[in-house]
Short mmCIF file of C-alpha atoms in Angstrom, two decimals:
data_model
loop_
_atom_site.label_atom_id
_atom_site.label_comp_id
_atom_site.label_asym_id
_atom_site.label_seq_id
_atom_site.Cartn_x
_atom_site.Cartn_y
_atom_site.Cartn_z
CA MET A 1 77.13 118.05 34.88
CA LYS A 2 80.17 115.93 33.72
CA THR A 3 82.48 117.36 36.23
CA PRO A 4 80.54 116.25 39.50
CA ILE A 5 79.95 112.86 38.01
CA LEU A 6 83.73 112.53 37.36
CA ILE A 7 84.66 113.58 40.84
CA ALA A 8 82.16 111.21 42.39
CA ILE A 9 83.65 108.37 40.33
CA LEU A 10 87.24 109.10 41.41
CA LEU A 11 86.26 109.33 45.14
CA SER A 12 84.51 106.06 44.85
CA VAL A 13 87.51 104.43 43.32
CA SER A 14 89.88 105.89 45.96
CA VAL A 15 87.71 104.68 48.86
CA THR A 16 87.53 101.15 47.20
CA ALA A 17 91.27 101.00 46.81
CA SER A 18 91.98 101.91 50.39
CA ALA A 19 89.82 99.18 51.57
CA ALA A 20 91.20 96.53 49.23
CA PRO A 21 93.97 94.17 50.27
CA ASN A 22 97.46 95.44 49.97
CA LEU A 23 98.37 93.22 46.94
CA ARG A 24 101.91 94.84 46.62
CA GLY A 25 102.83 93.90 50.27
CA THR A 26 103.45 97.49 51.28
CA PRO A 27 103.40 97.55 55.30
CA ARG A 28 100.33 99.15 56.76
CA PRO A 29 100.06 101.05 60.05
CA GLU A 30 99.06 98.59 62.86
CA ARG A 31 95.72 98.83 64.56
CA PRO A 32 96.04 100.71 67.90
CA GLN A 33 96.35 98.13 70.68
CA ALA A 34 93.34 97.80 72.99
CA ALA A 35 93.80 99.37 76.43
CA GLU A 36 93.35 95.94 78.08
CA ASP A 37 96.05 94.36 75.94
CA THR A 38 98.52 97.12 76.94
CA GLU A 39 97.56 96.73 80.54
CA GLU A 40 98.20 92.92 80.25
CA LYS A 41 101.79 93.53 79.25
CA THR A 42 102.69 96.33 81.63
CA VAL A 43 105.31 95.91 84.26
CA ARG A 44 105.14 98.62 87.09
CA LEU A 45 108.12 99.28 89.30
CA LYS A 46 107.89 101.05 92.73
CA PRO A 47 111.31 101.88 94.24
CA TYR A 48 111.46 102.42 97.89
CA GLY A 49 113.92 102.59 100.83
CA PHE A 50 115.54 104.68 103.46
CA VAL A 51 118.68 106.26 104.88
CA ARG A 52 119.20 105.07 108.42
CA ASN A 53 121.69 106.14 111.05
CA TYR A 54 122.20 104.38 114.46
CA ILE A 55 124.07 105.86 117.43
CA CYS A 56 124.31 103.22 120.06
CA TYR A 57 125.90 103.11 123.56
CA ASP A 58 126.54 99.70 125.36
CA SER A 59 127.54 99.51 129.02
CA ARG A 60 129.27 96.13 128.35
CA ARG A 61 130.71 93.88 125.55
CA CYS A 62 127.87 91.83 123.84
CA TYR A 63 127.39 88.91 121.58
CA SER A 64 126.57 90.78 118.36
CA THR A 65 126.93 90.79 114.67
CA MET A 66 126.57 93.41 111.88
CA GLY A 67 129.40 95.63 113.19
CA GLU A 68 128.12 95.45 116.78
CA MET A 69 124.64 96.64 115.67
CA PHE A 70 122.82 93.40 115.81
CA ASN A 71 122.69 92.92 119.59
CA ILE A 72 121.98 89.57 121.03
CA MET A 73 123.02 89.50 124.79
CA PRO A 74 125.88 90.45 127.01
CA MET A 75 128.90 88.43 127.52
CA ASP A 76 129.73 86.48 130.65
CA GLU A 77 132.35 87.84 133.21
CA ALA A 78 135.99 87.39 132.10
CA TRP A 79 138.15 88.29 135.09
CA ASN A 80 141.86 88.97 134.98
CA GLU A 81 144.33 86.84 136.81
CA ASP A 82 144.07 89.09 139.94
CA HIS A 83 140.27 88.84 139.82
CA THR A 84 140.16 92.57 140.07
CA GLN A 85 138.97 93.59 136.67
CA ASP A 86 136.05 92.16 134.52
CA LEU A 87 137.50 92.39 131.01
CA ASN A 88 134.06 92.40 129.47
CA ALA A 89 132.84 95.38 131.64
CA VAL A 90 133.85 98.01 128.97
CA HIS A 91 131.76 100.77 127.44
CA GLU A 92 131.27 100.85 123.75
CA LEU A 93 129.88 103.49 121.24
CA THR A 94 128.84 102.82 117.74
CA PHE A 95 127.71 105.29 114.93
CA VAL A 96 126.94 103.67 111.66
CA SER A 97 124.73 104.07 108.58
CA PHE A 98 125.22 100.85 106.69
CA THR A 99 121.88 99.61 107.59
CA SER A 100 120.35 102.03 104.98
CA ARG A 101 118.20 100.07 102.53
CA VAL A 102 116.97 100.11 98.97
CA GLY A 103 114.40 98.00 97.21
CA LEU A 104 112.04 97.55 94.22
CA ASP A 105 108.61 96.24 94.20
CA ILE A 106 107.57 94.84 90.79
CA ALA A 107 103.88 94.22 89.59
CA GLY A 108 103.63 92.44 86.40
CA PRO A 109 100.96 91.02 83.96
CA ARG A 110 98.64 88.03 84.87
CA ILE A 111 100.29 84.64 84.40
CA TRP A 112 98.24 81.48 84.38
CA ASP A 113 95.24 83.67 85.44
CA ALA A 114 97.40 84.72 88.62
CA ALA A 115 98.54 88.37 89.34
CA SER A 116 102.50 88.28 89.22
CA SER A 117 104.89 90.36 91.31
CA GLY A 118 108.25 90.32 92.71
CA LYS A 119 110.71 92.05 95.00
CA ILE A 120 114.39 92.72 95.29
CA GLU A 121 115.73 94.41 98.41
CA ALA A 122 119.35 95.13 99.53
CA ASP A 123 121.21 96.87 102.27
CA PHE A 124 124.85 97.47 103.00
CA CYS A 125 125.36 94.96 105.82
CA GLY A 126 127.45 92.42 103.95
CA PHE A 127 130.91 92.76 105.58
CA GLY A 128 134.24 92.40 103.88
CA SER A 129 137.70 92.49 105.33
CA ASN A 130 137.63 96.25 106.00
CA ASN A 131 134.34 97.69 104.54
CA THR A 132 130.72 96.89 103.98
CA MET A 133 129.11 95.63 100.91
CA LEU A 134 125.64 95.56 99.22
CA ARG A 135 123.88 92.30 100.15
CA ILE A 136 120.48 90.83 99.19
CA ARG A 137 117.91 90.88 101.92
CA GLN A 138 114.85 89.72 99.87
CA ALA A 139 114.46 88.53 96.31
CA TYR A 140 111.46 86.66 95.37
CA VAL A 141 108.71 86.17 92.70
CA ARG A 142 105.09 85.71 93.66
CA LEU A 143 101.85 84.47 91.94
CA THR A 144 98.60 85.35 93.55
CA TRP A 145 95.31 83.55 92.59
CA GLU A 146 92.01 84.39 94.21
CA ARG A 147 92.53 82.11 97.20
CA ILE A 148 96.22 80.80 96.76
CA THR A 149 99.53 82.69 96.86
CA VAL A 150 102.74 81.05 95.90
CA THR A 151 106.19 82.66 96.71
CA CYS A 152 109.55 81.48 95.55
CA GLY A 153 112.83 83.08 96.54
CA GLN A 154 114.47 84.65 99.71
CA THR A 155 112.23 86.38 102.08
CA TRP A 156 111.27 86.21 105.83
CA HIS A 157 110.96 82.83 107.64
CA PRO A 158 107.31 82.24 108.48
CA MET A 159 108.28 82.07 112.25
CA SER A 160 109.68 85.57 112.05
CA ILE A 161 107.03 87.32 109.90
CA GLN A 162 103.74 86.22 111.34
CA VAL A 163 104.02 88.58 114.34
CA MET A 164 107.09 90.73 114.96
CA PRO A 165 107.70 93.21 117.79
CA SER A 166 107.51 96.95 116.88
CA VAL A 167 111.08 97.88 117.98
CA SER A 168 113.75 100.04 116.35
CA GLY A 169 116.76 97.99 117.11
CA LEU A 170 118.41 96.18 114.06
CA ALA A 171 117.88 92.81 115.92
CA SER A 172 114.10 93.19 115.89
CA GLY A 173 113.61 91.61 119.16
CA ALA A 174 116.20 88.74 118.67
CA PRO A 175 116.92 86.36 120.43
CA PHE A 176 113.48 86.36 121.84
CA SER A 177 111.68 87.00 118.56
CA PRO A 178 112.85 84.57 115.73
CA PHE A 179 114.97 86.43 113.06
CA ASN A 180 115.66 84.64 109.74
CA ARG A 181 115.35 85.25 106.19
CA SER A 182 115.72 82.26 103.86
CA PRO A 183 115.30 80.96 100.36
CA GLN A 184 111.96 79.23 100.42
CA LEU A 185 108.97 77.97 98.50
CA ASN A 186 105.92 79.21 100.28
CA ALA A 187 102.17 78.66 99.59
CA GLY A 188 99.46 80.54 101.47
CA ILE A 189 95.79 79.49 101.23
CA ASP A 190 92.75 81.65 102.03
CA LEU A 191 90.50 79.27 103.97
CA GLY A 192 87.67 81.93 104.22
CA HIS A 193 86.05 83.65 107.18
CA GLY A 194 89.40 85.30 108.12
CA TRP A 195 91.36 82.09 108.20
CA ASP A 196 94.48 81.30 106.19
CA ALA A 197 97.02 78.55 106.17
CA THR A 198 100.80 78.63 105.22
CA ALA A 199 103.13 75.80 104.24
CA ALA A 200 106.72 76.45 103.42
CA ALA A 201 109.83 74.43 102.41
CA LEU A 202 113.08 76.37 103.37
CA TYR A 203 116.76 76.27 102.74
CA GLN A 204 119.44 77.91 105.03
CA PHE A 205 121.16 81.03 103.87
CA PRO A 206 122.16 83.50 105.11
CA ASN A 207 120.78 82.78 108.50
CA VAL A 208 122.28 79.24 109.49
CA SER A 209 122.82 76.61 112.03
CA THR A 210 125.74 76.14 114.31
CA GLY A 211 127.67 72.89 114.55
CA PRO A 212 131.06 71.24 114.56
CA ASP A 213 132.37 73.55 111.74
CA GLY A 214 130.87 76.71 113.40
CA THR A 215 127.94 78.49 111.75
CA SER A 216 127.52 77.18 108.25
CA TYR A 217 124.82 76.52 105.51
CA GLN A 218 126.55 73.23 104.79
CA TYR A 219 124.69 71.36 107.42
CA SER A 220 121.48 72.00 105.55
CA ARG A 221 122.97 71.46 102.16
CA TRP A 222 124.41 67.94 103.26
CA SER A 223 121.00 67.07 104.67
CA GLY A 224 119.31 66.87 101.33
CA TYR A 225 115.91 67.69 103.13
CA PRO A 226 114.32 71.16 103.36
CA GLU A 227 113.10 72.75 106.56
CA ILE A 228 109.27 72.41 106.77
CA TYR A 229 106.87 74.96 108.29
CA VAL A 230 103.20 74.75 108.49
CA GLY A 231 100.84 77.29 110.28
CA VAL A 232 97.33 78.66 110.51
CA LYS A 233 96.13 82.01 111.64
CA HIS A 234 92.73 84.02 111.98
CA VAL A 235 92.68 87.70 111.13
CA GLY A 236 89.75 89.58 112.71
CA ARG A 237 88.71 93.23 112.95
CA HIS A 238 90.95 93.79 116.01
CA PHE A 239 92.41 90.46 116.91
CA THR A 240 94.91 88.13 115.17
CA VAL A 241 95.74 84.69 116.49
CA GLY A 242 97.75 81.82 115.13
CA ALA A 243 100.01 78.80 115.66
CA GLY A 244 102.62 77.10 113.66
CA ALA A 245 105.12 74.03 113.75
CA ASP A 246 108.46 73.74 112.28
CA ILE A 247 110.71 70.59 111.49
CA LEU A 248 114.47 71.06 110.91
CA SER A 249 116.70 68.07 110.11
CA ILE A 250 120.29 68.72 109.43
CA MET A 251 123.53 66.58 108.93
CA PRO A 252 126.38 67.99 111.15
CA ARG A 253 129.12 65.84 109.53
CA ARG A 254 129.48 64.36 106.11
CA SER A 255 132.50 62.38 106.80
CA GLY A 256 134.50 60.98 109.79
CA THR A 257 137.44 58.75 110.87
CA VAL A 258 137.55 55.28 112.31
CA LEU A 259 140.41 53.02 113.22
CA ARG A 260 140.85 49.98 111.02
CA GLU A 261 143.27 47.04 111.33
CA ILE A 262 145.26 47.20 108.16
CA ALA A 263 147.58 44.07 107.25
CA GLY A 264 150.96 45.14 105.83
CA GLU A 265 152.92 43.29 103.14
CA ASP A 266 154.97 41.70 105.87
CA GLY A 267 151.97 40.26 107.55
CA THR A 268 151.99 42.71 110.48
CA VAL A 269 148.72 44.23 111.44
CA ALA A 270 148.55 47.93 112.53
CA ALA A 271 145.73 50.26 113.40
CA GLU A 272 145.26 53.06 110.85
CA GLU A 273 142.72 55.93 110.69
CA VAL A 274 140.38 55.52 107.64
CA THR A 275 137.87 58.18 106.45
CA VAL A 276 134.20 56.93 106.14
CA ARG A 277 131.02 58.51 105.03
CA LEU A 278 128.47 59.60 107.70
CA ASP A 279 124.72 59.87 107.43
CA ASP A 280 123.93 61.04 110.85
CA ARG A 281 121.48 63.87 111.46
CA VAL A 282 119.86 65.74 114.16
CA THR A 283 116.20 66.67 113.99
CA GLY A 284 114.42 69.49 115.86
CA ILE A 285 110.72 70.08 116.16
CA SER A 286 109.48 73.63 117.20
CA ALA A 287 106.18 75.17 117.85
CA GLU A 288 104.76 78.66 118.30
CA ILE A 289 101.51 80.49 119.18
CA PHE A 290 101.07 84.03 118.60
CA ALA A 291 98.48 86.90 118.99
CA ASP A 292 98.03 90.58 117.93
CA TYR A 293 95.36 92.87 119.28
CA ARG A 294 94.74 96.33 117.61
CA TYR A 295 92.30 99.04 118.78
CA GLY A 296 92.73 102.57 117.58
CA LYS A 297 96.25 103.79 118.38
CA PHE A 298 96.81 100.86 120.71
CA ASN A 299 98.60 97.58 119.78
CA LEU A 300 99.39 94.68 122.02
CA LYS A 301 101.04 91.53 120.67
CA GLY A 302 103.22 88.60 121.63
CA LYS A 303 104.48 85.13 120.96
CA ALA A 304 105.50 81.93 122.82
CA ILE A 305 107.86 79.32 121.29
CA TYR A 306 108.91 75.85 122.17
CA GLY A 307 112.17 75.48 120.18
CA GLU A 308 114.66 72.60 119.41
CA ASN A 309 117.91 73.60 117.67
CA THR A 310 116.73 76.98 116.73
CA ALA A 311 120.14 78.69 116.25
CA HIS A 312 119.29 79.50 112.58
CA LEU A 313 116.38 81.69 113.94
CA THR A 314 119.07 83.81 115.89
CA MET A 315 117.94 82.17 119.13
CA VAL A 316 120.21 80.93 122.07
CA SER A 317 120.07 77.12 121.10
CA GLY A 318 122.00 74.43 119.28
CA PHE A 319 122.57 70.66 119.67
CA GLY A 320 125.20 68.12 120.72
CA ALA A 321 126.60 64.58 120.22
CA THR A 322 125.24 62.03 122.74
CA ALA A 323 126.84 58.78 121.55
CA TYR A 324 129.54 57.54 119.23
CA ASP A 325 130.10 54.24 117.52
CA PRO A 326 133.89 53.67 117.00
CA GLU A 327 133.20 50.84 114.58
CA THR A 328 131.19 52.96 112.07
CA GLY A 329 132.10 56.42 113.11
CA ALA A 330 128.41 57.25 113.47
CA TYR A 331 127.08 59.87 116.03
CA GLU A 332 123.95 60.29 117.77
CA TYR A 333 122.70 63.74 118.48
CA ALA A 334 120.08 65.60 120.60
CA PRO A 335 118.75 69.18 120.12
CA ILE A 336 119.00 71.72 122.79
CA ARG A 337 115.49 72.81 123.82
CA SER A 338 114.30 76.15 124.98
CA PHE A 339 111.01 78.08 125.91
CA THR A 340 110.84 81.67 124.72
CA THR A 341 108.31 84.32 124.92
CA TRP A 342 107.82 88.05 124.34
CA ILE A 343 105.20 90.66 124.57
CA ASN A 344 105.17 94.19 122.99
CA ALA A 345 102.81 97.17 123.62
CA THR A 346 102.69 100.35 121.61
CA TYR A 347 100.38 103.42 121.70
CA GLY A 348 100.35 106.35 119.23
CA THR A 349 101.02 107.12 115.54
CA ARG A 350 102.89 110.21 114.84
CA CYS A 351 104.21 110.08 118.34
CA ARG A 352 104.47 106.46 119.62
CA VAL A 353 105.51 105.07 122.94
CA GLY A 354 106.25 101.43 123.42
CA ILE A 355 107.80 98.73 125.61
CA MET A 356 108.83 95.15 124.90
CA GLY A 357 109.57 92.42 127.30
CA GLY A 358 111.19 89.01 126.49
CA PHE A 359 112.27 85.91 128.33
CA THR A 360 114.11 82.66 127.30
CA GLN A 361 114.66 79.64 129.41
CA ASN A 362 117.21 77.09 128.32
CA LEU A 363 115.81 73.60 128.86
CA GLY A 364 118.92 71.65 127.70
CA ALA A 365 118.89 68.43 125.91
CA ALA A 366 116.84 65.25 126.71
CA ARG A 367 120.09 63.16 127.00
CA ASN A 368 123.61 63.98 128.16
CA PHE A 369 126.32 64.84 125.67
CA ILE A 370 129.60 62.89 125.32
CA SER A 371 131.40 65.83 126.85
CA THR A 372 130.96 69.55 127.45
CA ASP A 373 133.10 70.02 124.27
CA ASP A 374 130.74 68.01 122.12
CA PHE A 375 127.85 70.50 121.84
CA TRP A 376 127.43 73.69 119.92
CA MET A 377 125.30 76.71 120.70
CA ARG A 378 124.71 80.13 119.26
CA GLY A 379 125.85 82.60 122.07
CA ALA A 380 127.37 80.98 125.06
CA LYS A 381 127.17 77.40 126.31
CA ASN A 382 126.53 78.43 130.08
CA VAL A 383 123.38 80.25 129.59
CA ASP A 384 120.35 79.43 132.07
CA TYR A 385 117.94 82.24 131.09
CA ILE A 386 117.76 85.69 129.39
CA TYR A 387 115.41 88.57 129.92
CA ARG A 388 115.04 91.93 128.43
CA ILE A 389 112.95 95.13 129.06
CA SER A 390 113.04 97.63 126.24
CA PRO A 391 110.99 101.01 126.34
CA SER A 392 111.12 103.31 123.27
CA LEU A 393 109.91 106.66 122.02
CA THR A 394 109.34 107.29 118.34
CA TYR A 395 108.36 110.56 116.46
CA ALA A 396 107.53 110.52 112.87
CA VAL A 397 107.08 113.70 110.65
CA LYS A 398 106.55 113.08 106.89
CA ASN A 399 109.57 111.23 105.61
CA LEU A 400 111.50 111.51 108.86
CA THR A 401 111.49 109.16 111.85
CA LEU A 402 113.37 109.69 115.13
CA THR A 403 113.57 107.03 117.77
CA LEU A 404 115.04 106.82 121.17
CA GLU A 405 115.29 103.16 122.57
CA THR A 406 116.79 101.51 125.65
CA ASP A 407 116.99 97.93 126.28
CA TYR A 408 118.24 96.24 129.49
CA THR A 409 119.16 92.63 128.79
CA VAL A 410 120.17 90.20 131.57
CA VAL A 411 121.68 86.76 131.27
CA GLY A 412 121.88 84.15 133.99
CA TYR A 413 125.26 82.46 133.64
CA GLY A 414 126.37 79.41 135.34
CA ASP A 415 128.88 76.44 134.80
CA VAL A 416 128.80 74.53 131.48
CA ALA A 417 126.66 71.44 132.08
CA ILE A 418 126.87 68.00 130.38
CA ASN A 419 123.26 68.17 129.10
CA GLY A 420 123.59 71.90 128.03
CA ARG A 421 121.28 73.16 130.80
CA SER A 422 123.29 75.47 133.19
CA LYS A 423 122.06 76.65 136.46
CA ALA A 424 122.56 80.38 136.92
CA LEU A 425 125.14 81.40 139.47
CA ARG A 426 125.36 85.15 138.51
CA ASN A 427 123.39 87.70 136.54
CA VAL A 428 125.20 89.78 133.88
CA GLY A 429 123.43 92.72 132.44
CA ASN A 430 123.96 95.26 129.61
CA VAL A 431 122.22 98.63 129.04
CA ARG A 432 121.98 99.61 125.41
CA VAL A 433 120.82 103.29 124.61
CA CYS A 434 120.11 103.68 120.86
CA THR A 435 119.17 106.61 118.75
CA MET A 436 117.74 105.99 115.39
CA ILE A 437 117.45 108.70 112.62
CA LYS A 438 115.67 107.42 109.37
CA TYR A 439 114.68 109.13 106.25
CA SER A 440 112.28 107.06 104.01
CA PHE A 441 111.63 107.50 100.37
#
C-alpha cells in the first residue's frame, strides 16, 4: 500500500512545481501566438508583370517619345530647297521590348483601424545615352477605411485614370486621353449609393509642363503650390458617369534681367543689366466629363475635356507671355486652351474587337502673345486640330495576348499665330500599324 501512496505524492509535487512561478529565472517556451495576432502582423506580397514586344510601322516621322513608341502625332511638312521632297515623309520601323514591366502589390496589417497596402511598379523605359534603364512607374502607400481611402506616392493622375480607352498602343490614347503619372496625396470618399468623390494635390514628375527652359519639373517646383484636382463619379450596374476639375499654377521663370542706370565713380551714368527675382505665374483651369457603359461583352466609353495649359497631361497645349514690364522684369502669361474628346467601343473577351476615335481643337489663348517666339507648346506651335481613328483586334489565351492595331492620325497645320491659334492650311497624316505580343505573369 505504501508504494501507490508514494507515487501519488511524487506526481502531486511534480504537477505543483510545474505550475509554480519560475523562481530561478529559467526561460520558458512562449505561449503559441493566436491566429488573429499572426494575421495582424502578416505582410503579403504579390508579384506581377509581363514581357511585352512591340513591332510598329509608321508611314511618316512623328512627334514621339520612349524610343519612338509613345506616338503623339505626325510632323508637319518639311520641304527641301527645291520643294520636291518632304523630308518628314519617311517610313520607320520599330521593334522593341523595353516596355516590359514588373510590379509588386503589398498588403499589410491594419494601421489606425485601416487596411494598409502599397505598390511598386517599374519598366525599362528610362533612357540613358545609349541604353534603357529601370524606371519607377508607380510607388505608393495606401490606407483604406470603411469609406475613406488615402493614397500617398506616385500613381496615375486622376484625369488619366477615371476612364481610359482600351487600346494597346503605349500612348494609351494620348494626346486625346490625358496621360500622366505624378507624386500626389489623394483622398477618395465613398458617398454612398454608388457615388464617390476624389480630391488630390499633385506634384509634377516625370510628366511635366513645357516652358522657356523646355519641358521641366522646375516650373512646378518654383511655384510652391501643388496642382489640385477634385472630382465626383457615380458607378452603377452598367453605367459610370463623372466629372472633375483641375487647377494648375506654375512659375515659368524664377529670375530675369532688367536695365538699371548705374552711376560710376567718375559720375557717369550707364545702363547695365541687373538680375532680379520674379514671382510671375500662369494658371490654368481644366474640366472633364466622362462616361462608361458596360453590358455583357460590350463596352462603350468616352471623355470630353476643356483644357488650359495641359502639356503635362501629354496633350497638345502650353502657354505664352502676353506682356512684359521693363521696369520690374515681370511677365504676364495666358494659357493656351483646347477642347478634346475621345470615344472607344470594344466587344468581346477572349477575342476582342475595338475602335477608338479622338479629336482635339486648339482654341488658342485669350490674349495675344508678345511675339510668336514667346509661347511654348508640347508638339508644334502651328496646330489647328488633330483627329485619330484607331481600330484593333486582340486575341488572348491564358497568359498570352496578341494585338494588331492601326491608328490613322491627321493634323491640320497652318501658320504660327500670335495668339497660338493656327488656321489649318493642310492636312498631314500618319498611318501606324502596330503588333503587340505580351506574356503576363
